[in-house]
Coordinates of C-alpha atoms in Angstrom, one line a residue:
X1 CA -23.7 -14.3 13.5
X2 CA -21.8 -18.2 14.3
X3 CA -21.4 -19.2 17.8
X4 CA -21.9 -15.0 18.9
X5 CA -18.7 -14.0 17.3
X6 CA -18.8 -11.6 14.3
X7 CA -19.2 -12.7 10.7
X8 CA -16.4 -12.7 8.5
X9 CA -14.7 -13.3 4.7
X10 CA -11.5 -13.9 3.0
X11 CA -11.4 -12.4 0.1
X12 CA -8.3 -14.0 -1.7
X13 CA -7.1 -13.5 -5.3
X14 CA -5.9 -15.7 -8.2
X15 CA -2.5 -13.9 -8.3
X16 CA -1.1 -10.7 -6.6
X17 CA -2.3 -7.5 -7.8
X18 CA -5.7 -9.3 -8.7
X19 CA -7.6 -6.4 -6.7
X20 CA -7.8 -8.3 -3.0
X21 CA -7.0 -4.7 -1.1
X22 CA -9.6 -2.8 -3.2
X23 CA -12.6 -5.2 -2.7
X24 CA -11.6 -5.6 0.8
X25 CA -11.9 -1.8 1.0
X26 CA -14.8 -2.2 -1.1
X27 CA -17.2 -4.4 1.0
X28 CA -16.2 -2.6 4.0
X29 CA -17.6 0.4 2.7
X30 CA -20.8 -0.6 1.8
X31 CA -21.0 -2.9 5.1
X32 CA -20.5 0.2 7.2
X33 CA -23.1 1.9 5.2
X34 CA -25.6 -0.9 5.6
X35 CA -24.9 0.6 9.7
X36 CA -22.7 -2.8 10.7
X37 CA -19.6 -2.2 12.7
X38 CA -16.6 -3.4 10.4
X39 CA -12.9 -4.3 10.6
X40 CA -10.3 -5.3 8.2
X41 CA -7.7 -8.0 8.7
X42 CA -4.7 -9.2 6.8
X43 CA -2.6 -12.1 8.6
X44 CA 0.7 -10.8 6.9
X45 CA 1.4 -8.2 4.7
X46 CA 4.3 -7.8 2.5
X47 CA 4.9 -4.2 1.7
X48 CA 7.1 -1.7 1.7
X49 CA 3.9 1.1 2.0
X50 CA 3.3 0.7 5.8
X51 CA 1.4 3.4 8.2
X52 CA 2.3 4.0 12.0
X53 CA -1.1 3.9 14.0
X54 CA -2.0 6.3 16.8
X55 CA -0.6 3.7 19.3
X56 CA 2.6 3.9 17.7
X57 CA 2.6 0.7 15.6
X58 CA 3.6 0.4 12.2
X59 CA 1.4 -1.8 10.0
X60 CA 0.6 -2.0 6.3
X61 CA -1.0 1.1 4.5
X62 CA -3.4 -0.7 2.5
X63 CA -4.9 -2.0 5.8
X64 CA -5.2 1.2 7.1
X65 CA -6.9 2.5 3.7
X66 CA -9.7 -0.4 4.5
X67 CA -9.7 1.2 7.9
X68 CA -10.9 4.3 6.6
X69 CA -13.4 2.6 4.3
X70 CA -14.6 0.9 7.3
X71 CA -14.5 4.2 9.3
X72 CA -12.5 2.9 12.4
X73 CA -9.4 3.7 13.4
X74 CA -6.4 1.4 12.5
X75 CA -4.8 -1.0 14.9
X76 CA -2.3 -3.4 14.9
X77 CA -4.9 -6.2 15.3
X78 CA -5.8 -5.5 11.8
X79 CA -2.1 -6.7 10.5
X80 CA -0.4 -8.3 13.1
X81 CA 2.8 -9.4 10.8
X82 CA 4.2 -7.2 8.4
X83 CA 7.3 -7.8 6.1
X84 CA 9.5 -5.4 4.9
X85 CA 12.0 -6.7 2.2
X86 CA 15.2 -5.5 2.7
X87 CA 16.3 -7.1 -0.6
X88 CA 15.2 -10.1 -3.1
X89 CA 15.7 -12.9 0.1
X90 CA 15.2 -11.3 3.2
X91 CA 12.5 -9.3 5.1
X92 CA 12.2 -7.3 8.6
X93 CA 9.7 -9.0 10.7
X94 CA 7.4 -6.6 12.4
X95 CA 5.1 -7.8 14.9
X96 CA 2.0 -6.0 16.7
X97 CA 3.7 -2.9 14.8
X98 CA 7.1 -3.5 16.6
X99 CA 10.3 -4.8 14.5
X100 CA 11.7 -8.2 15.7
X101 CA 14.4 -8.8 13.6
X102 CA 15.5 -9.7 10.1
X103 CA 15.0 -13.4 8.4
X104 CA 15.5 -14.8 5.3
X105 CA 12.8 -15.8 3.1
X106 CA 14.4 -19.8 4.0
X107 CA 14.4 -19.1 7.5
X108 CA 10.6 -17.7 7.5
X109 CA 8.8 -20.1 5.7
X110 CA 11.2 -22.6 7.8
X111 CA 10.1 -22.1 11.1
X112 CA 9.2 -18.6 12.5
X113 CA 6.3 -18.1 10.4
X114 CA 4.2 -21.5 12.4
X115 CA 5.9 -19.7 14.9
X116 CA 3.6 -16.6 14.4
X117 CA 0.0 -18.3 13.7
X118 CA -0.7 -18.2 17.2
X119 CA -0.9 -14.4 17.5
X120 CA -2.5 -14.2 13.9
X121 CA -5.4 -16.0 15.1
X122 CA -5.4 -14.2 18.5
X123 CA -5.9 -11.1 16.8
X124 CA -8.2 -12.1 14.4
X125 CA -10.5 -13.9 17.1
X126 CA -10.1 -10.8 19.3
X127 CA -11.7 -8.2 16.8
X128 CA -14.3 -11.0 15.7
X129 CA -15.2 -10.3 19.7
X130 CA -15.9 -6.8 19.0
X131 CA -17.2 -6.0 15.6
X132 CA -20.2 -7.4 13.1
X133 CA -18.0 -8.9 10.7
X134 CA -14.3 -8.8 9.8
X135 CA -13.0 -8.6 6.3
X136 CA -10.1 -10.4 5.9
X137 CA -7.7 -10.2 2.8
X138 CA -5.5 -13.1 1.5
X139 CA -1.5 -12.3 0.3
X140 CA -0.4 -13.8 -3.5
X141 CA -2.6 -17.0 -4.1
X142 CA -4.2 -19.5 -2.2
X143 CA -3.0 -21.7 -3.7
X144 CA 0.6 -21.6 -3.8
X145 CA 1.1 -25.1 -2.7
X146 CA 4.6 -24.7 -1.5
X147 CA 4.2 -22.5 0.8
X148 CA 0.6 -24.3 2.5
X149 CA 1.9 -26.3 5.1
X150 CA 3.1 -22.9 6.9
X151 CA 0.3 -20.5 5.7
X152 CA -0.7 -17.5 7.9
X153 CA -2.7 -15.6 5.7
X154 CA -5.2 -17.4 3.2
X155 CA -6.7 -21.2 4.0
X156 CA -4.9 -21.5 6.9
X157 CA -7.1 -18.5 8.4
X158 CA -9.7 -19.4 7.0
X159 CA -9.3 -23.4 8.2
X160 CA -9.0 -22.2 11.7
X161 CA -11.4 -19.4 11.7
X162 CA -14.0 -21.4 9.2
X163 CA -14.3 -17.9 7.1
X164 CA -15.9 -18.5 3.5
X165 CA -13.7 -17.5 0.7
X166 CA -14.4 -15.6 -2.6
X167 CA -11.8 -15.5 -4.9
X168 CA -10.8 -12.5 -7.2
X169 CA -9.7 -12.4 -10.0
X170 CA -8.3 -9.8 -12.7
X171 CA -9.5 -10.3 -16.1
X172 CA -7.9 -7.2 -17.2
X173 CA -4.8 -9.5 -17.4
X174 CA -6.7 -11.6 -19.5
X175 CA -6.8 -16.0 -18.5
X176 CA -9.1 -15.5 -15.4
X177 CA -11.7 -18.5 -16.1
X178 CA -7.9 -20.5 -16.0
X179 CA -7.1 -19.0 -13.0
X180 CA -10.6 -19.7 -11.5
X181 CA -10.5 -23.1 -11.9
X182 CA -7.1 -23.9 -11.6
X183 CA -7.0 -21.9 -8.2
X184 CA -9.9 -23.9 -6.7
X185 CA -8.5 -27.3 -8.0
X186 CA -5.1 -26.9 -6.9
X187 CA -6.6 -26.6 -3.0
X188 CA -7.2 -29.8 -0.7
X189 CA -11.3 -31.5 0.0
X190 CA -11.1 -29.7 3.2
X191 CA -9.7 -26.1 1.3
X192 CA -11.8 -26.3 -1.2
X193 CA -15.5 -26.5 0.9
X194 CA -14.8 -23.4 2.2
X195 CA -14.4 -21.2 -1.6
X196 CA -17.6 -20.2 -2.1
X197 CA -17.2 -18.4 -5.1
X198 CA -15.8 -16.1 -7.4
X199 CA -15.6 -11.8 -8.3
X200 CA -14.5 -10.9 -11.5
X201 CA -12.5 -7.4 -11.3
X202 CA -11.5 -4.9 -13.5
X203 CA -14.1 -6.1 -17.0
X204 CA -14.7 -4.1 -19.8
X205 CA -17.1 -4.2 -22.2
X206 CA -20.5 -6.3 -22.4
X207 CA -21.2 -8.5 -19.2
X208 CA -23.8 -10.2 -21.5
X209 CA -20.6 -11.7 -23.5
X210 CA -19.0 -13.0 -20.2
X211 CA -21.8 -14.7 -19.0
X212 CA -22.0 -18.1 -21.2
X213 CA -18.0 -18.5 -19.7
X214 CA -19.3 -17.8 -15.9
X215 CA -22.2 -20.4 -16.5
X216 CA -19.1 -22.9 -17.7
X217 CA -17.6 -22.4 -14.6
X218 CA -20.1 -22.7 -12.6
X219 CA -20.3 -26.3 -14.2
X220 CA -17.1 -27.2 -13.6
X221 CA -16.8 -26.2 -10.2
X222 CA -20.1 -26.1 -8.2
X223 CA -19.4 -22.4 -7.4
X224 CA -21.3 -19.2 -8.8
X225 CA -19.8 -15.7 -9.5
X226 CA -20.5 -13.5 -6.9
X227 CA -20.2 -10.6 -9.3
X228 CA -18.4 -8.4 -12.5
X229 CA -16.8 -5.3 -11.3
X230 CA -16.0 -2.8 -14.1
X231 CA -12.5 -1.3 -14.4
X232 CA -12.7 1.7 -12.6
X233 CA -10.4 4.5 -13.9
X234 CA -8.9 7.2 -11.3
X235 CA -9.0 5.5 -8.4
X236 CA -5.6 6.2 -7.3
X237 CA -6.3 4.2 -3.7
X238 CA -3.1 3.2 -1.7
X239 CA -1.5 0.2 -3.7
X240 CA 0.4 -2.6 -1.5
X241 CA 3.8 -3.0 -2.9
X242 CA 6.4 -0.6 -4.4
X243 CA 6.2 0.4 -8.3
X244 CA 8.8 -2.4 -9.9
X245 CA 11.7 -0.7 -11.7
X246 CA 10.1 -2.0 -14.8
X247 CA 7.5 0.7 -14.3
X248 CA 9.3 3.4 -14.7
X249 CA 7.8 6.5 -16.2
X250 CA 4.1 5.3 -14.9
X251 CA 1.9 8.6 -14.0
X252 CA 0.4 8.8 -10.7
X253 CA -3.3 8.8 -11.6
X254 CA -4.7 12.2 -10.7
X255 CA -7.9 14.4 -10.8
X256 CA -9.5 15.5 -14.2
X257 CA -9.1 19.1 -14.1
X258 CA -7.6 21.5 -15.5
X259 CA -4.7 24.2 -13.4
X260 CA -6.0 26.8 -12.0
X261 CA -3.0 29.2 -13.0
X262 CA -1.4 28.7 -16.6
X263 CA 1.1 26.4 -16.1
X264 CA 1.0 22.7 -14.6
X265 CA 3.3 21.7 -12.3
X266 CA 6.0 18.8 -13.3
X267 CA 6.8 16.5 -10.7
X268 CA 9.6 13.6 -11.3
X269 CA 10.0 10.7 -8.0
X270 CA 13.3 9.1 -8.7
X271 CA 12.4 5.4 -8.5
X272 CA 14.8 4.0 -6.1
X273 CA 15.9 0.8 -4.8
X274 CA 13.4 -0.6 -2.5
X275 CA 10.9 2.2 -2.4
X276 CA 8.9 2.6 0.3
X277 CA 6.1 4.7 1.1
X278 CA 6.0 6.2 -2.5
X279 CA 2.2 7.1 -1.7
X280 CA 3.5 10.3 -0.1
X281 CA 3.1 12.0 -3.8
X282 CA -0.5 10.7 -3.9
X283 CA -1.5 14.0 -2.4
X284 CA 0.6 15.9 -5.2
X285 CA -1.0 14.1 -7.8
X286 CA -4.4 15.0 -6.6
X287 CA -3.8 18.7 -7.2
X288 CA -5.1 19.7 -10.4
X289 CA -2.4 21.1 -12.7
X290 CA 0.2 18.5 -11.0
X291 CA 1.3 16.0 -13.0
X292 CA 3.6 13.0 -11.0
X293 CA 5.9 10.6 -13.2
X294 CA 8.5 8.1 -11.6
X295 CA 11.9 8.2 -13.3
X296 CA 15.5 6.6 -13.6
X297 CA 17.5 8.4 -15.9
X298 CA 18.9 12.0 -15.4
X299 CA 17.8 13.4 -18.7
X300 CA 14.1 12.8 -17.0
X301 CA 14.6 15.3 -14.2
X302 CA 15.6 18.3 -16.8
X303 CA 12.0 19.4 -17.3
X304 CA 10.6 18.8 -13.8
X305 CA 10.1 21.4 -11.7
X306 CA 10.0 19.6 -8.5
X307 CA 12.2 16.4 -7.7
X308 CA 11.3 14.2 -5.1
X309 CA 13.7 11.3 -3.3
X310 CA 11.3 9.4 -1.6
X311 CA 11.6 6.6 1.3
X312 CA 13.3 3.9 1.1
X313 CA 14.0 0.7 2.9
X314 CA 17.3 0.9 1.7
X315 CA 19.3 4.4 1.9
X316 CA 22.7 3.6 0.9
X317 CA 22.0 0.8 -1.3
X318 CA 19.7 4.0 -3.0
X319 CA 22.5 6.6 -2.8
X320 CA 24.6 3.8 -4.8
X321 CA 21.6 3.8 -7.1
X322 CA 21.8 7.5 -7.9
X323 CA 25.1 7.9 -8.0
X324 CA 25.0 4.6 -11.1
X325 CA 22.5 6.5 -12.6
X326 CA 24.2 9.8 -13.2
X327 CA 20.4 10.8 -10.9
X328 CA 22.9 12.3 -8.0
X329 CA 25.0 14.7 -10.2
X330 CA 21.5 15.8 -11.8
X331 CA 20.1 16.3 -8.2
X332 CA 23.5 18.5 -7.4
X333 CA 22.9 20.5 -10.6
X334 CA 19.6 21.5 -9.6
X335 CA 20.5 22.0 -5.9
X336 CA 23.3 24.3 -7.4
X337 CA 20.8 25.7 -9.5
X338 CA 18.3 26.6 -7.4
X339 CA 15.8 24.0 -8.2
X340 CA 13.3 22.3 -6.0
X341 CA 14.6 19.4 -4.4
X342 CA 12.4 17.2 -1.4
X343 CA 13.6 14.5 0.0
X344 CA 11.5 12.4 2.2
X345 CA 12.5 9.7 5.5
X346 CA 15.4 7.9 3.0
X347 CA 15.3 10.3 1.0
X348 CA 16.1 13.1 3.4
X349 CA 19.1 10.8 4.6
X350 CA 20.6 10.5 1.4
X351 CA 20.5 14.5 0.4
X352 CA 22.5 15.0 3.5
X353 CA 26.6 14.8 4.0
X354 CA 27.2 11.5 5.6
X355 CA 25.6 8.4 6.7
X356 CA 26.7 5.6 9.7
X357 CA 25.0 2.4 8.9
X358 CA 26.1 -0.3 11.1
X359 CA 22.2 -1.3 11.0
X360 CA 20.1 -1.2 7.9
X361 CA 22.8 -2.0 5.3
X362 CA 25.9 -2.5 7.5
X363 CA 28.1 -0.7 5.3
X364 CA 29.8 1.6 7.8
X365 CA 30.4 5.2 7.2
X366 CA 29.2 6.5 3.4
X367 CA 28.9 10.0 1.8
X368 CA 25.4 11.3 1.1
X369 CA 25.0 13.8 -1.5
X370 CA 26.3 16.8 0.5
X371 CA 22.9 19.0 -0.1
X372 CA 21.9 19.2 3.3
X373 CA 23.6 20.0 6.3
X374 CA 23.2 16.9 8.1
X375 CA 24.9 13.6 9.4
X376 CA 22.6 10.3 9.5
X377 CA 23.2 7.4 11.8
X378 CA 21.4 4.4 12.1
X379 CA 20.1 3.1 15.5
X380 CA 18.6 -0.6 16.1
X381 CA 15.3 1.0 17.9
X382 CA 13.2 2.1 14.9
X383 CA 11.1 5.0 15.5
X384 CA 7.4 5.1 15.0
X385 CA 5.8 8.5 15.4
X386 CA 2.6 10.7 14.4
X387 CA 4.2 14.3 14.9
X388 CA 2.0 17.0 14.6
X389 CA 4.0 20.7 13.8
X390 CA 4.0 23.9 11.5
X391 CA 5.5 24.6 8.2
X392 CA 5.5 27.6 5.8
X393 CA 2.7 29.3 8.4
X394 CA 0.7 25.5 8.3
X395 CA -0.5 23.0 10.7
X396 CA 1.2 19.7 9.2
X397 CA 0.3 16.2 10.3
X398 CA 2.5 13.3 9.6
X399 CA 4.1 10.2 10.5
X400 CA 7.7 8.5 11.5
X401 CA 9.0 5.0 10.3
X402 CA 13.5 5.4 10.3
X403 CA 16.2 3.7 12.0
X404 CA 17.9 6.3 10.7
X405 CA 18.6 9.7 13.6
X406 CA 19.3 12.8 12.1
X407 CA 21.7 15.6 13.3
X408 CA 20.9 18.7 11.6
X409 CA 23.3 21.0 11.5
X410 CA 22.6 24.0 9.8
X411 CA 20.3 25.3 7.1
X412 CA 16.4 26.6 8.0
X413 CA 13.9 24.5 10.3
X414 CA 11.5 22.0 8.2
X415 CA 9.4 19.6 10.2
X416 CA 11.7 17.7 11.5
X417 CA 14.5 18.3 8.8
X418 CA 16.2 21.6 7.0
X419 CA 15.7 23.3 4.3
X420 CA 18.9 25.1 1.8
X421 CA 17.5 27.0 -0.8
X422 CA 15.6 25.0 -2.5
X423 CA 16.2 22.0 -1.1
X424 CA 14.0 20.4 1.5
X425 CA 14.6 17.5 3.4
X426 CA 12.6 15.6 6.6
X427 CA 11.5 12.4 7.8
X428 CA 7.9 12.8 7.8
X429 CA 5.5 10.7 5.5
X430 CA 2.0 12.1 4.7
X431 CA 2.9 15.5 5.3
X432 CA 1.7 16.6 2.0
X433 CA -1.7 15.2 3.1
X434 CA -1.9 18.2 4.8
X435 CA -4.2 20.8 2.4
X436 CA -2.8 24.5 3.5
X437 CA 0.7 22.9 4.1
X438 CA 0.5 21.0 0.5
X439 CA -0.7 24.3 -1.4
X440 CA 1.7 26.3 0.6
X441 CA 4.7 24.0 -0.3
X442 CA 3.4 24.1 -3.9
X443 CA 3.9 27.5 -4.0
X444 CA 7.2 27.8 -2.9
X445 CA 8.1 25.0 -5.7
X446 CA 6.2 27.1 -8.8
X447 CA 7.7 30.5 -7.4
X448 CA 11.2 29.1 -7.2
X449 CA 10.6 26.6 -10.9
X450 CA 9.7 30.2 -12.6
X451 CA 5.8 28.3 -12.9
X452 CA 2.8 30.3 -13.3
X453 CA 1.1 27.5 -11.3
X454 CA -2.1 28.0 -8.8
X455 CA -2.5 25.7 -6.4
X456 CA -6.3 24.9 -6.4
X457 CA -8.0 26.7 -3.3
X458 CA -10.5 24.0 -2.2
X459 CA -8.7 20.5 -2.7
X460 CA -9.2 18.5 0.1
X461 CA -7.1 15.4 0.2
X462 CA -9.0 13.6 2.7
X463 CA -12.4 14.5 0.9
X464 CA -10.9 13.0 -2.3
X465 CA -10.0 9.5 -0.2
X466 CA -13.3 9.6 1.0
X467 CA -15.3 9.9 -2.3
X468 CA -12.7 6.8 -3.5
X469 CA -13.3 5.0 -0.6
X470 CA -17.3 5.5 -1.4
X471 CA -16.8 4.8 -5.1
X472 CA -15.4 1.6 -4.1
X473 CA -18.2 0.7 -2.0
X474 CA -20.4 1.8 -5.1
X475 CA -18.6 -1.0 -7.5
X476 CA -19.8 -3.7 -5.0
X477 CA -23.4 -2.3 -3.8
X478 CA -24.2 -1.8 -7.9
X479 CA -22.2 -5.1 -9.1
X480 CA -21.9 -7.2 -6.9
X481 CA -24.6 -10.0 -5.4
X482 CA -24.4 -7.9 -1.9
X483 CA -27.6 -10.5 -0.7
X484 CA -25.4 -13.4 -1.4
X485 CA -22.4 -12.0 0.2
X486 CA -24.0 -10.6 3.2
X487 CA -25.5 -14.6 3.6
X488 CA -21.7 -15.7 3.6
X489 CA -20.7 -13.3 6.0
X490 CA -23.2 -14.3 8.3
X491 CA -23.4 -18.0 8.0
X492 CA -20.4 -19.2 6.2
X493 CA -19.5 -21.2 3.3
X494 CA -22.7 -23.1 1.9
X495 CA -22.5 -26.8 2.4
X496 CA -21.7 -29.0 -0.1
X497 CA -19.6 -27.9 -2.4
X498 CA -18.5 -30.4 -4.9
X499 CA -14.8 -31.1 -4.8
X500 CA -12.9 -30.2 -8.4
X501 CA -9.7 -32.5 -8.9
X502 CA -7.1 -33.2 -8.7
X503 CA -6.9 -31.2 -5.2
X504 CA -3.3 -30.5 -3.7
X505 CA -0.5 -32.8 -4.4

């Protein structure tokens, strides 16, 4: 490895979404297999799907997905800035998994984010210190010329660290020899000698057809395709950013196969405002027979047999939500009704009678739904937690991340919340990931919904996110050039590489 540190990558994209967290996932997997000690690293994250390590810090969830596929456990040196928006121009900052306050987009990119490169690098240089190679992961584009002159995350890292760069692109979406080239062209002499190369994700159909287009573009820019990753159906690995309201209706992927019992199970997520987190119903939609939709309109939650309000990053800005929708009445109809209800962190909150907010939205004192008997109020500490406790006669694992404290005042224990009827409520993500809790919970939900639904005996979430984590590592060991990219790793960007014009303005 260069100068005794580890070797490393940036694996950037030509857009968000292009598929940066799964190939980062992806080459760790099959480095660890090839026996090297791995590490993932993102510079900053924007995401409202975050993950509290064991430490106690709070730090992107798809970073600690490529944990996993690297087989170490997640720190904050492996995303040492996090955003959270909090709405369309402002974020919480969150740094080495602590909160440190709340900026506009203007006042980030203006100052504190040159502010923060210092650390980045520090972290980045300290796990280069202790593992074979680091995998790092850009944010958006590389090439969002803006926003370069402050950048934290894609060629600024890989400037100062002198990491190679492939760039991935999506060609599902269709344009990607465009975004190839235009990418690489819109980057500076200095930017450009360190993109090595190209993956194509996400192809279907006959590689033999692609090939004359990557041989083009290898003409144009000096740089060779790295490989063609099929689409990959089923997946259903932890996604960045929330599902946009425009997605409403989309169907958590889940396992082929069929219930166990006669029915399937109907599970509706109300979409709300600023949803974070929303990987909680992963689990759900991994049991066979369960079928998870996200919705927005009452007449969506008449058929479901389970409704879940999940986290938010915005509680009474989601209650509002609800209550526009006409989704609050439908939530009291089925509460009244006796039909499952679980609200989860935000969600919780906004089941329950009242809410103080002098904090998250600074709205004051605001009714909740009344479901649960409990009174919210928002403190500046935020708490970051991995509880461990017991549930309906199961161990259940999970994890904290509120500024909201809540005083329970009646109903039956749950976790850390109450349960009335059939309405549940508590703070804790991931609990679902828990296998006897999940089936037992399930139960409870198809007993009280009138289902004839089995939960199935031997699903194990974790083994699931293990064989996805491997299948991963299978798309780039079977198509990718894993010679090629192990030479990068190890010795950097090749010399050379011609410049493409007209570079950045």
């Amino acid at each position: 490895m260069r100068g005794g540190k580890g070797g490393g990558l940036l694996v950037a994209g030509t857009t968000s979404d292009a598929g940066k967290s799964v190939v980062t996932a992806g080459i760790c997997r099959w480095l660890v297999r090839k026996g090297l000690k791995v590490a993932p690293f993102k510079g900053q994250n924007m995401s409202l799907n975050s993950f509290v390590t064991r430490e106690g810090a709070e730090i992107g969830r798809a970073q600690a997905m490529q944990a996993q596929a690297a087989r170490v456990e997640p720190t904050a040196l492996m995303n040492p800035v996090l955003l959270k928006p909090g709405g369309d121009r402002s974020s919480q900052v969150v740094l080495m998994g602590r909160p440190v306050g709340e900026l506009s987009a203007r006042g980030y990119h203006g100052g504190r984010q040159k502010e923060l490169f210092e650390p980045v690098m520090a972290c980045l240089e300290e796990l280069r210190s202790t593992y074979d190679a680091v995998i790092c992961e850009g944010a958006g584009s590389p090439a969002e010329i803006n926003l370069r002159r402050t950048d934290i995350v894609n060629m600024g890292v890989a400037r100062a660290a002198r990491l190679p760069v492939v760039v991935v692109g999506d060609i599902d979406r269709g344009g990607v020899f465009a975004q190839f080239f235009g990418t690489t062209a819109l980057l500076s002499p200095e930017d450009q000698s360190l993109v090595a190369g190209y993956l194509v994700n996400k192809f279907r159909g006959d590689v033999s057809l692609l090939e004359p287009g990557l041989d083009m573009l290898y003409g144009l820019t000096g740089r060779r395709t790295f490989g063609v990753l099929p689409y990959a159906h089923g997946l259903g690995i932890d996604e960045e950013d929330g599902l946009r309201v425009s997605l409403r209706g989309t169907v958590r992927e889940s396992v082929v196969a069929p219930p166990v019992g006669a029915d399937v199970l109907r599970v509706a997520v109300c979409a709300v405002p600023l949803m974070s987190n929303f990987t909680d119903v992963d689990a759900l939609a991994a049991e066979p027979g369960v079928v998870v939709r996200f919705v927005d309109r009452p007449e969506e939650l008449v058929d479901a047999d389970l409704v879940v309000v999940p986290g938010t990053r915005g509680t009474v800005k989601a209650l509002a939500w609800l209550r526009e929708r006409g989704l609050a009445d439908a939530l009291a109809r089925r509460a009244a009704e006796g039909r499952p209800v679980l609200g989860i962190c935000g969600g919780f909150q906004a089941l329950g009678e009242r809410i103080e907010d002098e904090v998250e939205s600074k709205a004051g004192v605001v009714d909740g739904l009344g479901l649960l008997p409990v009174r919210v109020w928002f403190g500046v500490e935020k708490t970051l937690a991995r509880p461990v406790g017991e549930a309906l006669g199961e161990r259940v694992e999970g994890y904290e991340i509120h500024h909201g404290v809540a005083d329970v005042r009646g109903g039956e224990a749950f976790l850390d919340g109450c349960r009335v009827g059939s309405v549940w409520g508590t703070h804790w993500h991931g609990s679902l990931e828990s296998d006897g809790f999940r089936r037992a919970f399930l139960r409870e939900v198809a007993a009280a919904a009138g289902r004839r639904f089995v939960p199935a005996p031997g699903t194990s979430f974790g083994a699931l996110r293990e064989e996805q984590l491997d299948r991963l590592g299978d798309l780039i060991e079977e198509h990718a050039d894993t010679d090629a990219l192990l030479r990068l790793i190890e010795e950097g960007a090749p010399a050379g590489l011609p410049f493409v014009p007209p570079g950045a303005p």
